[in-house]
Tab-separated table of C-alpha atoms in Angstrom:
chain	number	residue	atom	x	y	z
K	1	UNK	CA	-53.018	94.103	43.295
K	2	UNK	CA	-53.689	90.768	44.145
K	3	UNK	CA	-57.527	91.230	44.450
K	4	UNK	CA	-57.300	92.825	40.643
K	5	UNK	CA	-55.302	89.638	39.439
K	6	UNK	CA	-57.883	87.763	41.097
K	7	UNK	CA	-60.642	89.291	39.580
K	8	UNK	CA	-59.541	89.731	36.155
K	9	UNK	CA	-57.969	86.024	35.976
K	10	UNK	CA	-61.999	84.905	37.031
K	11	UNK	CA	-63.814	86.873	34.459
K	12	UNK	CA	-61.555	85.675	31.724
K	13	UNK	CA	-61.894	81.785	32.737
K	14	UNK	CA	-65.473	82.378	33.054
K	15	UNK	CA	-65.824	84.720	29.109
K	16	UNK	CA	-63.514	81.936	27.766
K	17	UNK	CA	-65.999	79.221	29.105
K	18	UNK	CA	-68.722	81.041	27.810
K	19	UNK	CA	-67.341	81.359	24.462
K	20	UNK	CA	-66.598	77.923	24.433
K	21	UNK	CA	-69.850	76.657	25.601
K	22	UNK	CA	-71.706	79.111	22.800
K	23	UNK	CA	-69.712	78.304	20.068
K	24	UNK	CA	-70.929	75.828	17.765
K	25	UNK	CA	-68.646	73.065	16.030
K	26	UNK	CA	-68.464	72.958	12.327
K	27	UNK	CA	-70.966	70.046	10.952
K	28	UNK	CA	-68.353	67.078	9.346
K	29	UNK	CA	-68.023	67.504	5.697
K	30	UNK	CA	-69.004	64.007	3.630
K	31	UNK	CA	-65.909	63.889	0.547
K	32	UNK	CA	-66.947	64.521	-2.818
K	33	UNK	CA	-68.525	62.100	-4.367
K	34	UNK	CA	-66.313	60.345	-7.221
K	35	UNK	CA	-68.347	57.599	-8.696
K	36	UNK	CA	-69.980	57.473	-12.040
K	37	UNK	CA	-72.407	54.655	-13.531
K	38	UNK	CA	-72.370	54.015	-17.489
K	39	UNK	CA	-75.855	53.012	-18.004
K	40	UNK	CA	-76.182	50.262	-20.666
K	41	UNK	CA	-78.978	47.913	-21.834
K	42	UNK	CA	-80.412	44.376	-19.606
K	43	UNK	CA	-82.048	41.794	-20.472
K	44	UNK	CA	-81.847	43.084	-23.633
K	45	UNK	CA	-83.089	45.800	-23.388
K	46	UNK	CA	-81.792	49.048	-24.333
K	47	UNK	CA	-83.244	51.988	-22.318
K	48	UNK	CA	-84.256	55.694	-23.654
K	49	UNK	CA	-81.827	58.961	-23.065
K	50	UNK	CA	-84.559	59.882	-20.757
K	51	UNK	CA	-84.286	56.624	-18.085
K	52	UNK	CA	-80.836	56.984	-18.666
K	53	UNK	CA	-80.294	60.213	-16.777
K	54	UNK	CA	-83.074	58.771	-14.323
K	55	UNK	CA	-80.537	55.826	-13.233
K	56	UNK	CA	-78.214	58.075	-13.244
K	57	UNK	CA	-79.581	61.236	-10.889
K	58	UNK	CA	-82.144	59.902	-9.153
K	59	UNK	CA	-81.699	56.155	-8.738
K	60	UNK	CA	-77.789	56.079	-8.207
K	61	UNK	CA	-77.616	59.763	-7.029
K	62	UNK	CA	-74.097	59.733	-8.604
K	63	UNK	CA	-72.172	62.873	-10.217
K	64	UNK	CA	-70.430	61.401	-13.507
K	65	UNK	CA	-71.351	59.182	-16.596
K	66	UNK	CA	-69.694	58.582	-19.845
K	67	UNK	CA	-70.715	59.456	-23.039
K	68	UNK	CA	-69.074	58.270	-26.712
K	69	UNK	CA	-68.680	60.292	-29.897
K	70	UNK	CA	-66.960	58.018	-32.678
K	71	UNK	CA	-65.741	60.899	-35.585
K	72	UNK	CA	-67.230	59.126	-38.257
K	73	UNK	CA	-70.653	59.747	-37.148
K	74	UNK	CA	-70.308	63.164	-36.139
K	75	UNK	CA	-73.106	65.217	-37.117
K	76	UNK	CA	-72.630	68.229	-34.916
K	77	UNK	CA	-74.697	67.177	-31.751
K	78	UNK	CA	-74.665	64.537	-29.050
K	79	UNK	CA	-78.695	64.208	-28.139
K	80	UNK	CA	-77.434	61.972	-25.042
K	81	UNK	CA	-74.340	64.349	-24.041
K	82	UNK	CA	-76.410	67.305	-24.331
K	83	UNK	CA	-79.212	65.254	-22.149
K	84	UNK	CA	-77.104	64.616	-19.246
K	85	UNK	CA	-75.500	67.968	-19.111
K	86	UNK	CA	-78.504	69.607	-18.829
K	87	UNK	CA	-79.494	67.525	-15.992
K	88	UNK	CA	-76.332	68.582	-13.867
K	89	UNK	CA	-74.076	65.510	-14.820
K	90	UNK	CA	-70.693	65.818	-15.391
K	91	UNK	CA	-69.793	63.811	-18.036
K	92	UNK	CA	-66.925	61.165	-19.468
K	93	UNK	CA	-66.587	62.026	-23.114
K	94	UNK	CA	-65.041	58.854	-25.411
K	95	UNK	CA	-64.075	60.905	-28.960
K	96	UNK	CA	-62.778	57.818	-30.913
K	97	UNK	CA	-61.660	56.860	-34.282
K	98	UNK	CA	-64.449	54.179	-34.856
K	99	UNK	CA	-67.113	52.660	-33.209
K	100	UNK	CA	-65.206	50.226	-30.765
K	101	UNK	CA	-68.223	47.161	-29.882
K	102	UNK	CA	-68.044	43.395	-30.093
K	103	UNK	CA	-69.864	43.584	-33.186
K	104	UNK	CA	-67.688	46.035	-35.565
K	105	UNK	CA	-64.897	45.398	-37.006
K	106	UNK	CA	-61.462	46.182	-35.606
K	107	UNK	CA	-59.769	48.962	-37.958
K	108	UNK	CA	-57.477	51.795	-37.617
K	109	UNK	CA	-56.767	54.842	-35.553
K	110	UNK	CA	-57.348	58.149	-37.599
K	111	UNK	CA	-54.010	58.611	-39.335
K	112	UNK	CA	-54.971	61.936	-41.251
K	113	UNK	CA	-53.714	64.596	-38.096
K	114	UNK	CA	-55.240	67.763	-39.437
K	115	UNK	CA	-58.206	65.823	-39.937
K	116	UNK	CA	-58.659	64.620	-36.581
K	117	UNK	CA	-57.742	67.920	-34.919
K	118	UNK	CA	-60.885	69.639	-36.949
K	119	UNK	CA	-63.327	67.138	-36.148
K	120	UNK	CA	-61.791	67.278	-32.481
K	121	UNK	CA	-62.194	71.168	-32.353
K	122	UNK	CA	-65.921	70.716	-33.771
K	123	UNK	CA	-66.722	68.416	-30.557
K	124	UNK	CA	-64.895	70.804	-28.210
K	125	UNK	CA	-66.123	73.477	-29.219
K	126	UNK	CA	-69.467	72.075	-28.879
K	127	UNK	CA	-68.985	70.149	-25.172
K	128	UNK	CA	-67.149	70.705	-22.388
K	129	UNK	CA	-66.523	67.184	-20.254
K	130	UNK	CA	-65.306	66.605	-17.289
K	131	UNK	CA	-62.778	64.437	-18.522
K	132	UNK	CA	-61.578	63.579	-22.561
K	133	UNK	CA	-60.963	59.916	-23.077
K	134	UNK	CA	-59.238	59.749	-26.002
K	135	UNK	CA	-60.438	56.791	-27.805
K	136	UNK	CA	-61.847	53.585	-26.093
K	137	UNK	CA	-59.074	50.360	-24.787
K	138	UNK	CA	-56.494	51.779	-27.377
K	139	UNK	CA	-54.474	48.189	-27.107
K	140	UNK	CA	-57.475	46.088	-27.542
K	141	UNK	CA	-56.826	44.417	-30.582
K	142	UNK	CA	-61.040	43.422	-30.933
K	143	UNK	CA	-61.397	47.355	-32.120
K	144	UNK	CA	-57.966	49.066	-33.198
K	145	UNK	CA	-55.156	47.287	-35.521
K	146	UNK	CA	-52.590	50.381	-35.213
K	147	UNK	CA	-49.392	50.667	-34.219
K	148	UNK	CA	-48.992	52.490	-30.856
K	149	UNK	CA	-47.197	54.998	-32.061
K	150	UNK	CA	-50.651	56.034	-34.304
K	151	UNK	CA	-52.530	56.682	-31.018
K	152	UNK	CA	-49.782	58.627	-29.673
K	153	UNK	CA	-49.443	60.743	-32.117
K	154	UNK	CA	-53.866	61.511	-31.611
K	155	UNK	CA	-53.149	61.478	-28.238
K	156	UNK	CA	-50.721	64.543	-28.579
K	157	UNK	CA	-53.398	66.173	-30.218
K	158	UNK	CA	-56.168	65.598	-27.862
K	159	UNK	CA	-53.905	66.859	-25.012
K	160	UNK	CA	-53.160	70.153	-26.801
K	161	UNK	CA	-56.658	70.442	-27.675
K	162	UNK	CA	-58.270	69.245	-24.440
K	163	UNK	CA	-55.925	71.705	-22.561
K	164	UNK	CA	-56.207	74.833	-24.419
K	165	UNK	CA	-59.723	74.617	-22.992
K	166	UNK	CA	-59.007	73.344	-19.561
K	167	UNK	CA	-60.466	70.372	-20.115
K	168	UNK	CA	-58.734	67.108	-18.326
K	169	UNK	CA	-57.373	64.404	-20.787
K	170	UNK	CA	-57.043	60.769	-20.402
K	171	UNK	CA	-55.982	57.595	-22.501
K	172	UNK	CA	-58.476	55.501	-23.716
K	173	UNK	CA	-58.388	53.129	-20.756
K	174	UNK	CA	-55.752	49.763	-20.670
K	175	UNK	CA	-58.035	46.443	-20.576
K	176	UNK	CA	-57.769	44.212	-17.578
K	177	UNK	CA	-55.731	41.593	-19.054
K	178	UNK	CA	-52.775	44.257	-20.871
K	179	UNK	CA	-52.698	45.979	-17.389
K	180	UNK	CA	-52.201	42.060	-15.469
K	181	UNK	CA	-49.293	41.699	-18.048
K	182	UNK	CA	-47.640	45.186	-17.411
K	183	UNK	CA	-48.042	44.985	-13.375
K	184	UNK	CA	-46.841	41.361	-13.898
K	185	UNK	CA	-43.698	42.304	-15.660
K	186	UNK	CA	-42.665	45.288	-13.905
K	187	UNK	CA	-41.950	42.990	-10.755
K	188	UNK	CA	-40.446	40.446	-13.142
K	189	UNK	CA	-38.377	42.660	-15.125
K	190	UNK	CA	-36.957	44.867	-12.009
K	191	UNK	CA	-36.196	41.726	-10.234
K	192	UNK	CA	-38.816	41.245	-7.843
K	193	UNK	CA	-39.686	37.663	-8.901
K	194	UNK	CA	-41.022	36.516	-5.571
K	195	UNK	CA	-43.750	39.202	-6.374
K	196	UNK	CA	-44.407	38.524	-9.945
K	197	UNK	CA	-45.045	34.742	-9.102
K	198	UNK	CA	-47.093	35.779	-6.029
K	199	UNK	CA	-49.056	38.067	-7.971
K	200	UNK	CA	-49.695	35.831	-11.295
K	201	UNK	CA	-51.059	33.118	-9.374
K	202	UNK	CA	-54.241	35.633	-8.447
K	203	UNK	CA	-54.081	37.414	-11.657
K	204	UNK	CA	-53.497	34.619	-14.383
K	205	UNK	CA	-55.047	31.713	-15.626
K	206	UNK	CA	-54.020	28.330	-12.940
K	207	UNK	CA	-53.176	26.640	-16.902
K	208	UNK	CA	-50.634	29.724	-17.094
K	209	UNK	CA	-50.099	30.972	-13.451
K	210	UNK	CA	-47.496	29.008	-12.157
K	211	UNK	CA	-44.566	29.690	-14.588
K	212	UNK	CA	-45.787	33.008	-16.088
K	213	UNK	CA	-42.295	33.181	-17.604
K	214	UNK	CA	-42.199	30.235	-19.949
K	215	UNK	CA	-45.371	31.434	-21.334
K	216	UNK	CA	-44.237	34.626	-22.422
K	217	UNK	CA	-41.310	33.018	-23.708
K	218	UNK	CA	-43.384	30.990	-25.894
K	219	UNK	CA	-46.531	33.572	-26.486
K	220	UNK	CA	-46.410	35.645	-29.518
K	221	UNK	CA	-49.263	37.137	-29.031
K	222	UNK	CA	-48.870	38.302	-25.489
K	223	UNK	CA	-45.221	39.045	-26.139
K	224	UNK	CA	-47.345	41.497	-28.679
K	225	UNK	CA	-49.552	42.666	-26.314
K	226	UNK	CA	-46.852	43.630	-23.633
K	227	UNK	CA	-44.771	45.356	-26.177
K	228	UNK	CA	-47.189	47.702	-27.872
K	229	UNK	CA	-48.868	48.832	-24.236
K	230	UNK	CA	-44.729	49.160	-22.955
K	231	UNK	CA	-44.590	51.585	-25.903
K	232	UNK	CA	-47.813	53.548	-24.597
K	233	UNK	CA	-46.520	53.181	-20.908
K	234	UNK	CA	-43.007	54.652	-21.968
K	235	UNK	CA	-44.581	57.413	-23.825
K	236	UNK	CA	-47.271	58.727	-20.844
K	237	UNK	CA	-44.540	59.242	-18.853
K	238	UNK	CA	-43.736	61.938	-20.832
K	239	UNK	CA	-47.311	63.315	-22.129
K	240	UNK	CA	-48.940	65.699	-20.181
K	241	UNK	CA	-51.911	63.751	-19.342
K	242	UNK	CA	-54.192	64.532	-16.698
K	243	UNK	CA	-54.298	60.929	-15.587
K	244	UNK	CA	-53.722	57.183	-16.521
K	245	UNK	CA	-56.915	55.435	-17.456
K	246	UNK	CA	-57.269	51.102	-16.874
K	247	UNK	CA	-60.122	48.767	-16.849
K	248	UNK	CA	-61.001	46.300	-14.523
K	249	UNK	CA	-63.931	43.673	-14.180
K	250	UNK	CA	-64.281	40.805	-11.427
K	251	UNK	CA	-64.489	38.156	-10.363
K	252	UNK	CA	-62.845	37.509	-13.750
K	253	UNK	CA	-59.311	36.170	-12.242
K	254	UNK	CA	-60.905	34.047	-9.950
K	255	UNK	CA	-63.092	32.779	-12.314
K	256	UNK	CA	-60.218	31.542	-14.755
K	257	UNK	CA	-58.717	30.690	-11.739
K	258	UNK	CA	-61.701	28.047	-11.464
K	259	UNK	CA	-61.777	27.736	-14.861
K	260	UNK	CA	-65.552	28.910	-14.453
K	261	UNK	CA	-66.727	26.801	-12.158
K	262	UNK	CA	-70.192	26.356	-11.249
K	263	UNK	CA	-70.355	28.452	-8.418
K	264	UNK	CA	-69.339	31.633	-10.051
K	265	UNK	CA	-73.026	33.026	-9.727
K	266	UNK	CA	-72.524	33.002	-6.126
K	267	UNK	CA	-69.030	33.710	-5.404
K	268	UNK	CA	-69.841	36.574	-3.210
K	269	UNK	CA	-65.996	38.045	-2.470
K	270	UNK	CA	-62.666	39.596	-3.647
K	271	UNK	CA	-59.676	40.824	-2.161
K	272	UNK	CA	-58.794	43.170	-4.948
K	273	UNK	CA	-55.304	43.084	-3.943
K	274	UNK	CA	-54.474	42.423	-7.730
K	275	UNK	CA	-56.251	45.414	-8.506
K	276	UNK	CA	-54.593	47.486	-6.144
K	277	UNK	CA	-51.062	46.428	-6.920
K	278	UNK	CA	-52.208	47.084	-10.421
K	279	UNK	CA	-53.081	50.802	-9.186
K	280	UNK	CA	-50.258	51.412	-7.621
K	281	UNK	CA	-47.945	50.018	-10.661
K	282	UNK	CA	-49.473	52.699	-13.060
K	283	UNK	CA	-49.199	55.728	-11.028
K	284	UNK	CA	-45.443	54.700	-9.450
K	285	UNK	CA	-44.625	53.764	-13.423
K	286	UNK	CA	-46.237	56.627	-15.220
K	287	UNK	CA	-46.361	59.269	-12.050
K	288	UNK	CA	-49.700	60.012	-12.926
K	289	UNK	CA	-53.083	59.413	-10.706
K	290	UNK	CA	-54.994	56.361	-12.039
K	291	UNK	CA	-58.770	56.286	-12.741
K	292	UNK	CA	-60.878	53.997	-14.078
K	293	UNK	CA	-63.933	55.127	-16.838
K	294	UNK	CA	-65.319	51.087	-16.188
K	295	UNK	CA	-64.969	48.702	-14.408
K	296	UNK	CA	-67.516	46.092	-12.748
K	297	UNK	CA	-68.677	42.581	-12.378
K	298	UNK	CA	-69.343	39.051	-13.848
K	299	UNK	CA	-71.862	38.025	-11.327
K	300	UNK	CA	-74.873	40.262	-9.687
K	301	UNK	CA	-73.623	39.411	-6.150
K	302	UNK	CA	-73.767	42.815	-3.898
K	303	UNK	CA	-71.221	41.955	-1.319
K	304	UNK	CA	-68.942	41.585	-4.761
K	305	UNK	CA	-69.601	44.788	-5.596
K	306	UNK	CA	-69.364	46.289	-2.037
K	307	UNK	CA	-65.715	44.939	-2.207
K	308	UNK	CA	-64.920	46.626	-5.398
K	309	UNK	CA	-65.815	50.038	-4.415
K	310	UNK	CA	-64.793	49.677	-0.970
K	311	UNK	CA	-61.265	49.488	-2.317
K	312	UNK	CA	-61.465	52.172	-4.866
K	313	UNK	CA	-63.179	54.604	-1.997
K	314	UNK	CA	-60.452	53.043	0.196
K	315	UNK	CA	-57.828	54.040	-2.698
K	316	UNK	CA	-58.977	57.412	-3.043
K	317	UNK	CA	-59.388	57.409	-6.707
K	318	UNK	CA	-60.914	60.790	-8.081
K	319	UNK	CA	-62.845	58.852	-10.686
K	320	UNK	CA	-64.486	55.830	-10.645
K	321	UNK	CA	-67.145	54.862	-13.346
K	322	UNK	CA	-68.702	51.850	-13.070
K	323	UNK	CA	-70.006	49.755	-15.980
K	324	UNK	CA	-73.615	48.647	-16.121
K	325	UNK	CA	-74.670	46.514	-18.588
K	326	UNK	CA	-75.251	43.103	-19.906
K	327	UNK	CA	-72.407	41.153	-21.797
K	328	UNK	CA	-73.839	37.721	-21.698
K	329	UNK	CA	-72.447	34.756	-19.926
K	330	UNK	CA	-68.979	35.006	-18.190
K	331	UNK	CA	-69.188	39.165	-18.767
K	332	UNK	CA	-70.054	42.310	-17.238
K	333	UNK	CA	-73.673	42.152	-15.608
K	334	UNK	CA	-75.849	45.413	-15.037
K	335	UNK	CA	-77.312	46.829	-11.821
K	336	UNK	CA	-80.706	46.116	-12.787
K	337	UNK	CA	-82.679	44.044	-15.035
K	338	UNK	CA	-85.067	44.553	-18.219
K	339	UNK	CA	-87.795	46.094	-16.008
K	340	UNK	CA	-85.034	48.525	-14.337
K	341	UNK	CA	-85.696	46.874	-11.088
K	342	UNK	CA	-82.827	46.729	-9.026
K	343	UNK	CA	-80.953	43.946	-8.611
K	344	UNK	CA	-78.633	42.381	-5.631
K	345	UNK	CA	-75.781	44.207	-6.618
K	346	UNK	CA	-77.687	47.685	-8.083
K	347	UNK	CA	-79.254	48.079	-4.174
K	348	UNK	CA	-75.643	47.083	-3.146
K	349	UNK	CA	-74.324	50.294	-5.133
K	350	UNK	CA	-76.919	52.402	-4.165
K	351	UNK	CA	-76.496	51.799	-0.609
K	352	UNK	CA	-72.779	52.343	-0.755
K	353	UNK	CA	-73.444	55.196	-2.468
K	354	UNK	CA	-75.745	57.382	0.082
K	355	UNK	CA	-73.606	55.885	2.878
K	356	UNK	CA	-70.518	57.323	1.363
K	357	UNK	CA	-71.554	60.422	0.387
């Protein structure tokens, strides 16, 4: 009985070591990919549909771009959606009231509902994105002069809409400086003032920084901007958005910080500890997941940019789409120039990129 024990015990060791030795392990799984580039002009230079969705694919090697539709110039089709969606990319879809640039006017939200919700069923109906973005930096007072409760009231719609055809729906995506104020006064006004002053002296002005209280006292204009984006804040709590959309660009606290000092071509780091207490203050606030449909740099540095992503990979943000384009001095730089050579901080993304993913 022993001698069968024996026996048996051996073989099964020895099948078991076989097994083990045969099998073969499961190859590691890269995550999904979750970055987007919006490809805008350099140099002056504004590229074709075609080169777009060349950056895009095959230079970047990145998923997700975004797209804009303003209502008034609907015609029926998107030449540039319909472009990148036939070449596999997933794509960010701004339907807005107006055209929202530095060069046209700021003017209302569409106020006529059943309006809106036809020409919102026309694009729709038409496109599928990946994501709705209901209008473009709804608080930014450079494109929109409505009250908040206007864009909620489109926003409803757009939900309803967007969801009746499973499509995800954000806002339009709070600019750096209204989401600074918000994270700012949520510490201050919950009694955490040890963290609001910590946090305004890398997030503020140094002329403002230091006593970020008396300035709002004495601010209209910011007392303004807080209250209208504490209205939206309040109110997509309550929505049933898909996620909370914010903008972000550096090194543009450091350089006020400097008050634009010389070396701001060169400054080659960030902590982007701002940015992620900013993060976590809209999805604890809102209980939503932040994203962000742009955000990049004032300089062409590529450690910079290595820093930026690093914390939104780091962050685990399901959307990231990062803005390339030329604003001009002291504003958002592109990833490559005129000639659509890459520059420091376009190899920078593209090595992040196929080291990531």
């Amino acid at each position: 009985m022993k001698l069968k024990y024996f026996i048996y015990s051996t073989l099964l060791v020895g099948l078991l070591s076989c097994n083990k030795e045969n099998s073969v392990d499961p190859l590691p799984t890269k995550p999904t990919n979750t970055f987007g580039v919006l490809v805008n002009d350099a140099d002056g230079v504004n590229f074709s549909i075609s080169q777009k969705v060349t950056f895009v694919k095959d230079v970047f090697k990145v998923p997700y771009t975004r797209v804009s539709i303003a209502i008034p110039n609907w015609t029926g089709t998107s030449a540039i959606f319909e472009a990148f969606n036939n070449a596999g990319i997933k794509v960010f879809l701004n339907v807005s009231s107006k055209v929202t640039n530095e060069t046209t006017p700021p003017g209302p939200f569409i106020t006529d509902l059943v309006l809106y919700r036809t020409k919102l069923i026309e694009i729709l109906d038409k496109y599928k994105p990946e994501v709705l973005v209901v209008e473009n930096e709804e608080t930014n007072e450079q494109y929109y002069t409505s009250p908040p409760q206007d864009y909620i009231n489109i926003l409803t719609i757009a939900i309803d809409e967007g969801h009746k055809r499973n499509i995800k729906v954000t806002n339009g995506g709070i600019p750096l400086r209204t989401s600074t104020l918000l994270c700012w006064d949520n510490y201050q006004s919950t009694g955490q003032t040890a963290a609001a002053a910590n946090y305004a002296l890398r997030a503020f002005p140094s002329s403002i920084s230091a006593n970020m209280p008396a300035f709002m006292a004495s601010n209209v204009q910011a007392q303004q901007m807080l209250s209208k984006a504490k209205t939206l804040m309040n109110a997509y709590k309550t929505l049933q958005l898909d996620f909370v959309n914010f903008h972000w660009y550096e090194l543009v606290t450091q350089r006020e910080i400097a008050a634009q000092t010389s070396d701001l071509p060169t400054l080659a780091h960030v902590d982007m500890k701002a940015f992620e207490e900013t993060y976590n203050y809209y999805k604890s606030f809102t209980g939503k997941q932040p994203i962000t449909n742009e955000i990049g740099q004032i300089n062409k540095v590529g450690s910079l940019l290595t820093d930026i992503v690093t914390k939104c990979y780091d962050l685990k943000i399901p959307y990231v789409i990062w803005y390339s384009g030329d604003g001009g001095a002291g504003k958002a730089t592109a990833l490559y120039d005129g000639s659509g050579t890459l520059r420091d901080n376009g190899n920078a993304f593209k090595t992040f990129i196929s080291s990531k993913y």
